[in-house]
PDB file of C-alpha atoms in Angstrom:
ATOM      1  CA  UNK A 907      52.789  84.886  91.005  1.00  0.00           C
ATOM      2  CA  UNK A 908      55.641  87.089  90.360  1.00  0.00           C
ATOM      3  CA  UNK A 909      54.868  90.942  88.577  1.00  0.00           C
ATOM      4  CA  UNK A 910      58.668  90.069  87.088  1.00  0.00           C
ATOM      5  CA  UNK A 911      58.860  88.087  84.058  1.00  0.00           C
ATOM      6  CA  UNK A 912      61.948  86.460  82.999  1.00  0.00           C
ATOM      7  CA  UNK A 913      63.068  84.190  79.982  1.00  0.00           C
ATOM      8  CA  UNK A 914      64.234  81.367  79.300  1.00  0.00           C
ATOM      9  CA  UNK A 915      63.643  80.096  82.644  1.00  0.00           C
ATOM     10  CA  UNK A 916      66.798  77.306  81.880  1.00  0.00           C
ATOM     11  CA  UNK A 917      69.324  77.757  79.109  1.00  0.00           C
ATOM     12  CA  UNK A 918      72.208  75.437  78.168  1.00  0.00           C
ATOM     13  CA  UNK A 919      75.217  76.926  76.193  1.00  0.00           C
ATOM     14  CA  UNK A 920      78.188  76.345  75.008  1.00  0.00           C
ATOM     15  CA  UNK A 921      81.312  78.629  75.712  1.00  0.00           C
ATOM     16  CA  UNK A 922      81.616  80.021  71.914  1.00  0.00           C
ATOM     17  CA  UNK A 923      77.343  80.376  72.047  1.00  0.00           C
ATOM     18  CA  UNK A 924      75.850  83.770  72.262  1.00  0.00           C
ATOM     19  CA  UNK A 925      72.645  83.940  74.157  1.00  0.00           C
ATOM     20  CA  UNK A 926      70.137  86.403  76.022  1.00  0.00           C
ATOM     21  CA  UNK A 927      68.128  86.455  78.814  1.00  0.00           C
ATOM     22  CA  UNK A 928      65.196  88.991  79.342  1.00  0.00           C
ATOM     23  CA  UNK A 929      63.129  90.289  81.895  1.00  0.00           C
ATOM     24  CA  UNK A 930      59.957  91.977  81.644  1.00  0.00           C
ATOM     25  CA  UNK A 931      58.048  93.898  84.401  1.00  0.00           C
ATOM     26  CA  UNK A 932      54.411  96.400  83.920  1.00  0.00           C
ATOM     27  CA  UNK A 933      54.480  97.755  87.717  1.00  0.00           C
ATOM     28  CA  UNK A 934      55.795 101.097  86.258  1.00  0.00           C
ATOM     29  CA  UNK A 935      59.299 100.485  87.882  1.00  0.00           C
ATOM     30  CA  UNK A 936      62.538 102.942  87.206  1.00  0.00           C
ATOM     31  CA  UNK A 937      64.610 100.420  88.525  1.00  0.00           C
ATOM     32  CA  UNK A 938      65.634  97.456  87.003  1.00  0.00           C
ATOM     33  CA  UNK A 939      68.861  94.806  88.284  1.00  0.00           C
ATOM     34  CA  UNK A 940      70.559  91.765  87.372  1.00  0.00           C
ATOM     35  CA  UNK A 941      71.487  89.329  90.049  1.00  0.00           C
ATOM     36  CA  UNK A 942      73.730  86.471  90.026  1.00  0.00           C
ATOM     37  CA  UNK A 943      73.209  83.296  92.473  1.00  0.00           C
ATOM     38  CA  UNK A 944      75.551  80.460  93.176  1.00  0.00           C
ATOM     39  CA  UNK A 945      73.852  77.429  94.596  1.00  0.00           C
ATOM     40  CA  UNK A 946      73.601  77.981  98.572  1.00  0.00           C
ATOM     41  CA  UNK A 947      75.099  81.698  98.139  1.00  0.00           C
ATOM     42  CA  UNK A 948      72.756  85.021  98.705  1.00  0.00           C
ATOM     43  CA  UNK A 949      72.171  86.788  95.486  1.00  0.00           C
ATOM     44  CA  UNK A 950      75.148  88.911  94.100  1.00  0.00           C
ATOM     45  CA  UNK A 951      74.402  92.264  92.145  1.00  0.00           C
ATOM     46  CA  UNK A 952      75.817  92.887  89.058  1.00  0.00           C
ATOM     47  CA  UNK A 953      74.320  95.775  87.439  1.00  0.00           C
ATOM     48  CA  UNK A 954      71.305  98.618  88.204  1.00  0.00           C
ATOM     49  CA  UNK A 955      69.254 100.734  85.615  1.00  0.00           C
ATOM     50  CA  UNK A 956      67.830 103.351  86.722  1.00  0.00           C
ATOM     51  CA  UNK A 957      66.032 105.303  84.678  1.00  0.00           C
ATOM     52  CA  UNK A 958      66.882 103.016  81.836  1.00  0.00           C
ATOM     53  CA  UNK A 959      70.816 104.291  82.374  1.00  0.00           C
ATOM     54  CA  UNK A 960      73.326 101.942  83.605  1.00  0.00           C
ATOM     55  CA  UNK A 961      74.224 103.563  87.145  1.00  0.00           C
ATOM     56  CA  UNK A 962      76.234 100.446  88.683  1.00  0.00           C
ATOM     57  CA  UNK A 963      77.952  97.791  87.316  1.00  0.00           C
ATOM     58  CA  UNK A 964      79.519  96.247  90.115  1.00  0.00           C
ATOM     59  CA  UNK A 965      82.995  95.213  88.059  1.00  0.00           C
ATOM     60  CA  UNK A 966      81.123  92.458  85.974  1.00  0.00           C
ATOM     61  CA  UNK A 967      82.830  90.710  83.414  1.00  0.00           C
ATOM     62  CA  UNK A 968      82.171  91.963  79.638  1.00  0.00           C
ATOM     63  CA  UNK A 969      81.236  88.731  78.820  1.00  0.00           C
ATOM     64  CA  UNK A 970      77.724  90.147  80.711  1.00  0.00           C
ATOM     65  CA  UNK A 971      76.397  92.809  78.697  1.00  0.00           C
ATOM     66  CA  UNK A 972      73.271  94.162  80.230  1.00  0.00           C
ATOM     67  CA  UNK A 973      70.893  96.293  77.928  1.00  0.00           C
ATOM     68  CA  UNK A 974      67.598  97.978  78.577  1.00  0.00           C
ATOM     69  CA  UNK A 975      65.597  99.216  75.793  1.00  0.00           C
ATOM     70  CA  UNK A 976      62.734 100.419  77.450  1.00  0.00           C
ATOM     71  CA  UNK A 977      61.609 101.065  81.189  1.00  0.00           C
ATOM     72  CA  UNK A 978      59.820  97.596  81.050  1.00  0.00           C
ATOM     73  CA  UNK A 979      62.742  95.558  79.758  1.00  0.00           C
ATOM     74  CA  UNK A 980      66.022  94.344  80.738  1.00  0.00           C
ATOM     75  CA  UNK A 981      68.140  92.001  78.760  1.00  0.00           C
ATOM     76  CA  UNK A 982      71.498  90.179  79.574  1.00  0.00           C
ATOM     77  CA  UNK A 983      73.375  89.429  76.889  1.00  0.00           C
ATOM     78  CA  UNK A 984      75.584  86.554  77.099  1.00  0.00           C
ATOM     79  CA  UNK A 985      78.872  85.649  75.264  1.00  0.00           C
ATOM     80  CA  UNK A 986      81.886  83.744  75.749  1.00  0.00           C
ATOM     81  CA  UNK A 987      81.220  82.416  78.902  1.00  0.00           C
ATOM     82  CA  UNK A 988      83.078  80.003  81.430  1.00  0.00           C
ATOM     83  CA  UNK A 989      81.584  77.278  82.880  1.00  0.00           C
ATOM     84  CA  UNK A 990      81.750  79.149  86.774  1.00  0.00           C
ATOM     85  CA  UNK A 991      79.584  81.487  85.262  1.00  0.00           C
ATOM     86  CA  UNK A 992      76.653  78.565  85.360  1.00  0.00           C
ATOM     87  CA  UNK A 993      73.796  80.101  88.384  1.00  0.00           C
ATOM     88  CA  UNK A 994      70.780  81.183  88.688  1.00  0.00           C
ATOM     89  CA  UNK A 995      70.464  84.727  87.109  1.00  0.00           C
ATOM     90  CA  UNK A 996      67.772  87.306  88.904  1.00  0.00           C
ATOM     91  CA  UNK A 997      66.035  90.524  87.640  1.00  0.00           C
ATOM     92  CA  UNK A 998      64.389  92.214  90.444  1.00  0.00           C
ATOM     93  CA  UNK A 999      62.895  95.826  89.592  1.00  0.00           C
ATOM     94  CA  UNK A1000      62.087  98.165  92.169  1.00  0.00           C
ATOM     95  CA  UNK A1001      59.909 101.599  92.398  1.00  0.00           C
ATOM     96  CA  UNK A1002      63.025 103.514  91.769  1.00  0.00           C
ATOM     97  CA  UNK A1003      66.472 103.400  93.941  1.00  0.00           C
ATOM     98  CA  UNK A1004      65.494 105.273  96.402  1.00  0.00           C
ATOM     99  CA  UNK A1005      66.386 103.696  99.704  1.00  0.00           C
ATOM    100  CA  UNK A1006      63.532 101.634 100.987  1.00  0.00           C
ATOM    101  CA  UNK A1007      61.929 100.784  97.674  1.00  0.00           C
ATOM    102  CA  UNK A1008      61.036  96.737  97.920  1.00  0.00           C
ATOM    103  CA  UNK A1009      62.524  94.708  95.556  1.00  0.00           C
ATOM    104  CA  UNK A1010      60.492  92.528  93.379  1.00  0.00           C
ATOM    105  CA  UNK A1011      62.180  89.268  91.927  1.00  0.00           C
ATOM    106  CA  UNK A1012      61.712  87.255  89.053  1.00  0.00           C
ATOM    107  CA  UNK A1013      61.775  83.506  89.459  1.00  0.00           C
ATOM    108  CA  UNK A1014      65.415  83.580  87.555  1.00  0.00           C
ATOM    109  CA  UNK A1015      67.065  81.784  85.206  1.00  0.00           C
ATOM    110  CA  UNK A1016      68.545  78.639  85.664  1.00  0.00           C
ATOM    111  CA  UNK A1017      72.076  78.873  83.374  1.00  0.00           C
ATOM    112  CA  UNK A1018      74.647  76.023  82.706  1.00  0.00           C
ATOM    113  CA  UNK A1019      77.327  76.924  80.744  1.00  0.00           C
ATOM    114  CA  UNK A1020      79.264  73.588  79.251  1.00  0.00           C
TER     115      UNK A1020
ATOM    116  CA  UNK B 548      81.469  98.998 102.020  1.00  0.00           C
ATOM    117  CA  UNK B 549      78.651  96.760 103.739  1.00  0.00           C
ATOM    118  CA  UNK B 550      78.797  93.154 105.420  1.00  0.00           C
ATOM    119  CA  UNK B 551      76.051  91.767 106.617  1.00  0.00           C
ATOM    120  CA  UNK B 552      76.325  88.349 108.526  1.00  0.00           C
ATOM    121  CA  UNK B 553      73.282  86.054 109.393  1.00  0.00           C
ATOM    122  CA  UNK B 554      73.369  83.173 111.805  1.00  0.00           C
ATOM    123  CA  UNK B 555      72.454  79.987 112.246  1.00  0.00           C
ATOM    124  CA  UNK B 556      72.716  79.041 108.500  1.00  0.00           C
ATOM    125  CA  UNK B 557      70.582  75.680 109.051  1.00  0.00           C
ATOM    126  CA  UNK B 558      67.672  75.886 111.512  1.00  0.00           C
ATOM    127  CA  UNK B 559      65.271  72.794 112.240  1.00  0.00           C
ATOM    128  CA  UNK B 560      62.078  73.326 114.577  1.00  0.00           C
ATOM    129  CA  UNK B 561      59.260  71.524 115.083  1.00  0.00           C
ATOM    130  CA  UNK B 562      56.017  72.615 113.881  1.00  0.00           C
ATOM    131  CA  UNK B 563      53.967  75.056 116.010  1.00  0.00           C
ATOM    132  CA  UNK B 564      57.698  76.018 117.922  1.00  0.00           C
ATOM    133  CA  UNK B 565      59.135  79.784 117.218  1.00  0.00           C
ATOM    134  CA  UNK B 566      62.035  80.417 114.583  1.00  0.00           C
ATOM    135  CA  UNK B 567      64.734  83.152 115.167  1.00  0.00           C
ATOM    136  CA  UNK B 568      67.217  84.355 112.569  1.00  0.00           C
ATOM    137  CA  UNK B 569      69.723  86.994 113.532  1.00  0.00           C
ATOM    138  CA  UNK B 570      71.574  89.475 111.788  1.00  0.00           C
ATOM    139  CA  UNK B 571      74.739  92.195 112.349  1.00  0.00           C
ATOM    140  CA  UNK B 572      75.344  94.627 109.553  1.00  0.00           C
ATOM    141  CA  UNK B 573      78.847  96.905 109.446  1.00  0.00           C
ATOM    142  CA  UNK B 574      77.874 100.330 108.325  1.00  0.00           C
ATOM    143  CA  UNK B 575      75.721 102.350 110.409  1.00  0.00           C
ATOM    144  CA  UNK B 576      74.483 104.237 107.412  1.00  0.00           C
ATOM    145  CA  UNK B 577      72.100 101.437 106.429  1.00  0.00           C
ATOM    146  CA  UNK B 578      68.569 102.452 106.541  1.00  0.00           C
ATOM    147  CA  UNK B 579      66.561  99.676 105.812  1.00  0.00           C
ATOM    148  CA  UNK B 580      66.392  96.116 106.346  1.00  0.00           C
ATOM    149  CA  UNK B 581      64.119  93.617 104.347  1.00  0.00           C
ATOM    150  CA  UNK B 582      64.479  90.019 104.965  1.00  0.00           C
ATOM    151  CA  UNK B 583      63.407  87.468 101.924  1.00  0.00           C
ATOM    152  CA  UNK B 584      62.396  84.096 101.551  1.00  0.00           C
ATOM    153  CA  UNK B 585      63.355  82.377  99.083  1.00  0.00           C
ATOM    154  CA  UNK B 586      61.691  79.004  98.118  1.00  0.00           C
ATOM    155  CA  UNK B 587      63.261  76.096  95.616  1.00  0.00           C
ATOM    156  CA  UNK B 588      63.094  76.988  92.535  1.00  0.00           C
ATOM    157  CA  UNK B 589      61.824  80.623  92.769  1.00  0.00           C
ATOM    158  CA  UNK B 590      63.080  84.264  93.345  1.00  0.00           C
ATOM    159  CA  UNK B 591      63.485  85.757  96.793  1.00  0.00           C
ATOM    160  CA  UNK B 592      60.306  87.290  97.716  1.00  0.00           C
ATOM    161  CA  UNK B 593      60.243  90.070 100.434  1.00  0.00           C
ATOM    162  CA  UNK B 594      58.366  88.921 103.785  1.00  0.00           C
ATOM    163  CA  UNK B 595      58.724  91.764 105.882  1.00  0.00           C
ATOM    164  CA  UNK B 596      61.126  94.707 106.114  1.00  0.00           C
ATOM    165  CA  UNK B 597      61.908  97.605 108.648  1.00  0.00           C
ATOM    166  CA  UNK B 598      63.316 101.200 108.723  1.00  0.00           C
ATOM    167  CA  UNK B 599      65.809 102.454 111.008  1.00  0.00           C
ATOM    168  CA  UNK B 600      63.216 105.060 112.804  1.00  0.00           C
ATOM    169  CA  UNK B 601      61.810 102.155 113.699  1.00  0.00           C
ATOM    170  CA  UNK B 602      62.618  99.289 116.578  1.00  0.00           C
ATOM    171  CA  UNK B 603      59.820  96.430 115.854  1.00  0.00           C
ATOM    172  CA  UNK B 604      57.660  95.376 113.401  1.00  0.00           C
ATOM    173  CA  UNK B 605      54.812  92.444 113.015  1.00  0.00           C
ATOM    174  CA  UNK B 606      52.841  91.050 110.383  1.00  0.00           C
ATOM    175  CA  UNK B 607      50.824  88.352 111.337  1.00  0.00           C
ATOM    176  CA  UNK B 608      53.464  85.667 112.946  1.00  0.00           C
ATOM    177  CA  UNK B 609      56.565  87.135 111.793  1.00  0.00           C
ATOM    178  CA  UNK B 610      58.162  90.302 113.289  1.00  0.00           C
ATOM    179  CA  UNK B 611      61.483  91.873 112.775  1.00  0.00           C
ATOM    180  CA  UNK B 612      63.700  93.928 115.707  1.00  0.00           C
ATOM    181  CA  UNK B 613      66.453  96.362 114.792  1.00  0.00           C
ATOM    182  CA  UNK B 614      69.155  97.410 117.455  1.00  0.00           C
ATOM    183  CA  UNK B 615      70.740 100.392 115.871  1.00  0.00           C
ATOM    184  CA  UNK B 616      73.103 100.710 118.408  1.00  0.00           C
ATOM    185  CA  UNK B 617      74.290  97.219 118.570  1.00  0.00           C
ATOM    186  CA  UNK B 618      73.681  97.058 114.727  1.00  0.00           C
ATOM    187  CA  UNK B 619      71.800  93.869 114.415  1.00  0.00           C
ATOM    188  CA  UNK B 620      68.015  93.173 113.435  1.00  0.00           C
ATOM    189  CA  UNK B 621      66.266  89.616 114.041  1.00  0.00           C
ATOM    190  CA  UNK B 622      63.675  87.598 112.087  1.00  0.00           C
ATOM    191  CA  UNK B 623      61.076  85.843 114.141  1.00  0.00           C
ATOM    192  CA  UNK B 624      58.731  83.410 113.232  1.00  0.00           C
ATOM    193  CA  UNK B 625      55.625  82.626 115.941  1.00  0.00           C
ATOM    194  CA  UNK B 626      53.618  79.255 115.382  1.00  0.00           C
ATOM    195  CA  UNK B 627      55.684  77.893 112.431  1.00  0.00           C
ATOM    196  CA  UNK B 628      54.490  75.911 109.620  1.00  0.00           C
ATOM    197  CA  UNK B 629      55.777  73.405 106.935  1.00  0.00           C
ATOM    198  CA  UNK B 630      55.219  75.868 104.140  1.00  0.00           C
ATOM    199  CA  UNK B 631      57.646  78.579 106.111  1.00  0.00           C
ATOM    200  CA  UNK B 632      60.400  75.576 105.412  1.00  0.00           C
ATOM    201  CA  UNK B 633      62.794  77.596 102.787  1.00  0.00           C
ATOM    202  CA  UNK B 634      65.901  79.826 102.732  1.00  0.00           C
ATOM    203  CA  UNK B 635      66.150  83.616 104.528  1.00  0.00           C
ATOM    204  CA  UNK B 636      67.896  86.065 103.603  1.00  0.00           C
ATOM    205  CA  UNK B 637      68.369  89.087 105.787  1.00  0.00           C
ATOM    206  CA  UNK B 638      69.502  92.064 103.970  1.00  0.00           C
ATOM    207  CA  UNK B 639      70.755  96.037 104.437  1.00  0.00           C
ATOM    208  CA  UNK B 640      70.516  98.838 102.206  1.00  0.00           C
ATOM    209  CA  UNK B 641      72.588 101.968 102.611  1.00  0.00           C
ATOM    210  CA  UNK B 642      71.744 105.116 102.462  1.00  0.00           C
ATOM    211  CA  UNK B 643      74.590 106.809 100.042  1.00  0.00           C
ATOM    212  CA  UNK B 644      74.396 107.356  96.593  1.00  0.00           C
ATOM    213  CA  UNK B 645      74.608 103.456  95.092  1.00  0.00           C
ATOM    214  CA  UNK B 646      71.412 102.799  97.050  1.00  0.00           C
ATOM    215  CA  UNK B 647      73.006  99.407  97.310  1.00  0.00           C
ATOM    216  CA  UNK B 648      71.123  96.257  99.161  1.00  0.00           C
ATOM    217  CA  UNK B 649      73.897  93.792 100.548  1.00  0.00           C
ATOM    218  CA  UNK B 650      72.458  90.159 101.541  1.00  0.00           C
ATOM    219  CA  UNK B 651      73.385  87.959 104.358  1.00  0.00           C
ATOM    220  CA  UNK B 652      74.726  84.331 104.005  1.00  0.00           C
ATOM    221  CA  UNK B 653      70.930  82.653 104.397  1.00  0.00           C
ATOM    222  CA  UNK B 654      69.441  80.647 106.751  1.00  0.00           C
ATOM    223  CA  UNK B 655      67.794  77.295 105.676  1.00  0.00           C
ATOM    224  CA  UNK B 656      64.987  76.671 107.864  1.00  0.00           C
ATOM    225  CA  UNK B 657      63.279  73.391 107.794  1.00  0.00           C
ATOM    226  CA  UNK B 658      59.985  72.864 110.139  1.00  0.00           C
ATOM    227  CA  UNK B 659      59.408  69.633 110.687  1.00  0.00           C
ATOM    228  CA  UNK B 660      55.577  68.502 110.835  1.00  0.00           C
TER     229      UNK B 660
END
């Protein structure tokens, strides 16, 4: 099972809706990301928390807005999305970002946007 | 910044045969190199990974290479199994300030019993 929790594990909104995801992880992890995945595509970053601080947000639409309000929580806050932006979303938290920490994934969630 | 490309991107073998998956990555500042499997339905979950100090690694029937000089590292599989049927990922992570994993395209491998 994984140590990375995330919710709702499907979600279907319209493009006016406003919606959240979260993702919740007790391994004592600094490092906290959001992932986007197209069907047959590797997983895309979109932003990294280190620390709880934002330290990359790699040019994501504000439509995404991430938000971490402790070390153990991560939440994507959704609004005004197209219907492209229907994937598989991914938190993955990691010891810190030093290079070589492992990544540990949630099991995603599944969003269709209508 | 980083590309990392992955080959084959469909691999069938028969049960008990070996499975190789091979990957170049672009910027010889990359440090480490985890390779993920990622089942239907679930998150990528990290099978084995290796450092650049290092050349090989195994764990049990699977065992990564890295060529730094050639840049490219290689999944391998021994004895496979139904339940190793799923997608792989290889991936590289620099080693600059964004700390920032790229993936490869994926490999679906299907062993057929």
């Amino acid at each position: 099972d994984t140590e990375v929790t995330q919710t709702p594990k499907h979600l279907v909104m319209g493009m006016t809706n406003k919606k959240s995801l979260k993702c919740e992880q007790h391994m004592g992890h600094r490092a906290m990301y959001w992932y986007k995945q197209k069907a047959k595509k590797p997983p895309e970053l979109m932003f990294v928390y280190s620390y709880e601080k934002l330290s990359i947000n790699e040019s994501v639409p504000s439509r995404f807005s991430p938000e971490c309000p402790n070390s153990s929580l991560l939440n994507l806050h959704l609004h005004a999305l197209q219907p492209e932006d229907s994937a598989l979303y991914l938190c993955a938290s990691s010891q810190d970002r030093q290079g070589g920490r492992e990544l540990f994934f949630g099991e995603g969630s599944r969003l269709t946007v209508l | 910044g980083e590309n990392v490309e992955q080959h084959p991107s469909t691999l069938s073998v028969q049960e008990g045969d070996s499975a190789v998956i091979k990957c170049t990555y672009s910027d010889s500042a990359s440090n480490y190199f985890p390779w993920y499997k990622q089942e239907l339905g679930k998150g990528p979950q990290l099978i084995i990974d290796i450092r650049s100090n290092v050349g090989e690694k195994k764990d049990q029937r699977i065992a990564v290479t890295l060529n730094k000089t050639a840049k490219h590292f290689s999944l391998h599989i021994t004895e496979t199994q139904p339940e190793d049927s799923a997608v792989y990922f290889c991936a590289a992570r620099d080693s600059g300030g964004y700390q920032k994993v790229t993936f490869g395209t994926g490999t679906k491998l299907q062993v057929i019993p």
